[in-house]
Amino acid sequence: MTYPLTFYVKCLAPNVGSEARGPFIRILEKYRNDKGIYRHELLHVGQWAVLSLLGLPIACVLNQIGRMDLMWLSLLPISLHSLLYAAVPSYKLWAEVQAYREQAKHYTDDRRPPTADRRPLFAEFIALNYALNVTQQQALAMLRK
């Protein structure tokens, strides 16, 4: 069964094969059958969902104390993952390492360790494509933990 908010598209930004925005996943058509990419993005949706659930207790408390005028505060956690991802490099690094670890589980060559015929692809992606202050060697060490 596929997550229902997954959309296969013809194009995304340059050098992007897929992306998760809140509960929505977009994957390039050419990767439709790539279970690793799908699971990578599904993990990001899970990260978003966990933080979004923080809004429920906030809404309950505000309702109980009769502050319906502040109910909008319960919506803030919905964007918490996105805000942390954009503003806190260590959170972004953690989120990507988790997602690439999940993705690696779905390939016969887990694409983490360098081999004679393959570069450490995921470590390279993390070091070069996310504007993080991390080397490929550091990213590789994190992926291997």
Coordinates of C-alpha atoms in Angstrom, one line a residue:
M1 CA 0.0 0.0 0.0
T2 CA 1.3 3.4 -0.9
Y3 CA 0.9 6.5 1.3
P4 CA -2.1 8.3 -0.3
L5 CA -0.5 11.8 -0.5
T6 CA 2.3 10.6 -2.8
F7 CA 2.4 12.3 -6.2
Y8 CA 4.6 11.3 -9.1
V9 CA 5.6 14.4 -11.1
K10 CA 7.5 15.2 -14.3
C11 CA 9.9 17.7 -12.8
L12 CA 11.2 19.1 -9.6
A13 CA 14.0 21.6 -8.8
P14 CA 17.4 20.7 -10.4
N15 CA 19.2 17.8 -8.7
V16 CA 16.1 16.9 -6.7
G17 CA 14.6 13.5 -7.2
S18 CA 11.9 13.8 -4.6
E19 CA 10.7 15.9 -1.7
A20 CA 8.3 15.9 1.2
R21 CA 6.5 19.0 2.2
G22 CA 4.4 18.5 5.3
P23 CA 2.1 15.5 4.6
F24 CA 2.8 15.6 0.8
I25 CA 5.4 13.6 -1.1
R26 CA 6.4 14.4 -4.6
I27 CA 8.7 12.0 -6.5
L28 CA 9.9 12.2 -10.1
E29 CA 8.1 9.8 -12.4
K30 CA 11.4 8.1 -13.3
Y31 CA 11.7 7.0 -9.6
R32 CA 8.2 5.6 -9.4
N33 CA 9.5 2.1 -8.6
D34 CA 12.4 3.2 -6.3
K35 CA 11.3 2.0 -2.9
G36 CA 14.3 3.6 -1.2
I37 CA 13.4 7.1 -2.4
Y38 CA 9.8 6.6 -1.4
R39 CA 10.7 5.4 2.1
H40 CA 13.2 8.3 2.5
E41 CA 10.4 10.8 1.9
L42 CA 7.9 8.8 3.9
L43 CA 10.2 9.1 6.9
H44 CA 10.3 12.9 6.4
V45 CA 6.5 12.8 6.5
G46 CA 6.7 10.9 9.8
Q47 CA 9.1 13.4 11.2
W48 CA 6.6 16.2 10.3
A49 CA 3.7 14.2 11.7
V50 CA 5.3 13.6 15.1
L51 CA 6.0 17.3 15.6
S52 CA 2.6 18.2 14.3
L53 CA 0.9 16.0 16.9
L54 CA 2.3 18.4 19.6
G55 CA -0.6 20.7 18.6
L56 CA -3.2 18.4 20.0
P57 CA -2.3 18.8 23.7
I58 CA -1.9 22.5 23.2
A59 CA -5.4 22.7 21.7
C60 CA -6.9 20.6 24.6
V61 CA -5.3 22.8 27.2
L62 CA -6.4 26.0 25.6
N63 CA -9.9 24.6 25.2
Q64 CA -10.0 23.5 28.9
I65 CA -9.0 26.9 30.2
G66 CA -11.5 28.6 27.9
R67 CA -9.0 30.4 25.7
M68 CA -10.5 29.8 22.3
D69 CA -9.0 33.1 21.2
L70 CA -5.5 31.5 21.4
M71 CA -6.5 28.3 19.6
W72 CA -4.4 29.3 16.7
L73 CA -1.3 28.5 18.9
S74 CA -2.3 24.8 18.4
L75 CA -1.5 25.2 14.7
L76 CA 2.1 26.2 15.3
P77 CA 3.5 22.7 15.6
I78 CA 2.2 21.9 12.1
S79 CA 5.1 24.0 10.8
L80 CA 7.6 23.1 13.5
H81 CA 9.4 20.4 11.5
S82 CA 9.7 22.8 8.5
L83 CA 10.9 25.6 10.7
L84 CA 13.5 23.5 12.4
Y85 CA 14.6 21.9 9.1
A86 CA 15.1 25.4 7.6
A87 CA 16.6 27.2 10.6
V88 CA 18.5 24.6 12.6
P89 CA 21.3 22.9 10.7
S90 CA 21.8 20.1 13.3
Y91 CA 18.1 19.2 13.0
K92 CA 18.3 19.2 9.2
L93 CA 21.4 17.0 9.4
W94 CA 19.7 14.6 11.8
A95 CA 16.6 14.4 9.7
E96 CA 18.5 13.7 6.5
V97 CA 20.8 11.1 8.1
Q98 CA 17.7 9.3 9.4
A99 CA 16.1 9.4 6.0
Y100 CA 19.1 8.2 4.1
R101 CA 19.6 5.4 6.6
E102 CA 16.1 4.3 5.9
Q103 CA 16.6 4.7 2.1
A104 CA 19.8 2.6 2.2
K105 CA 17.8 -0.4 3.6
H106 CA 16.1 -0.8 0.2
Y107 CA 19.1 -1.3 -2.0
T108 CA 21.4 -4.3 -2.4
D109 CA 24.4 -2.0 -2.3
D110 CA 23.5 0.2 0.6
R111 CA 25.2 3.2 -1.0
R112 CA 26.9 4.2 2.2
P113 CA 30.3 2.6 2.1
P114 CA 32.7 3.4 -0.7
T115 CA 33.5 0.4 -2.9
A116 CA 35.6 0.0 -6.0
D117 CA 32.8 0.8 -8.3
R118 CA 30.6 3.2 -6.2
R119 CA 31.2 6.4 -4.4
P120 CA 29.6 6.9 -0.9
L121 CA 26.6 8.4 -2.6
F122 CA 24.4 9.3 0.3
A123 CA 27.3 10.8 2.3
E124 CA 28.1 12.9 -0.8
F125 CA 24.4 14.0 -1.1
I126 CA 24.3 15.1 2.5
A127 CA 27.6 16.9 2.3
L128 CA 27.0 18.7 -1.0
N129 CA 23.2 19.1 -1.5
Y130 CA 21.9 20.4 1.8
A131 CA 24.0 23.5 2.6
L132 CA 25.3 21.8 5.8
N133 CA 28.7 22.3 7.3
V134 CA 29.6 18.7 7.1
T135 CA 32.2 16.8 5.2
Q136 CA 31.5 13.6 3.2
Q137 CA 33.6 11.7 5.8
Q138 CA 31.5 13.1 8.7
A139 CA 28.3 12.3 6.9
L140 CA 29.5 8.8 6.1
A141 CA 30.4 8.2 9.8
M142 CA 26.9 9.4 10.8
L143 CA 25.2 7.1 8.2
R144 CA 27.2 4.1 9.5
K145 CA 26.2 4.6 13.2

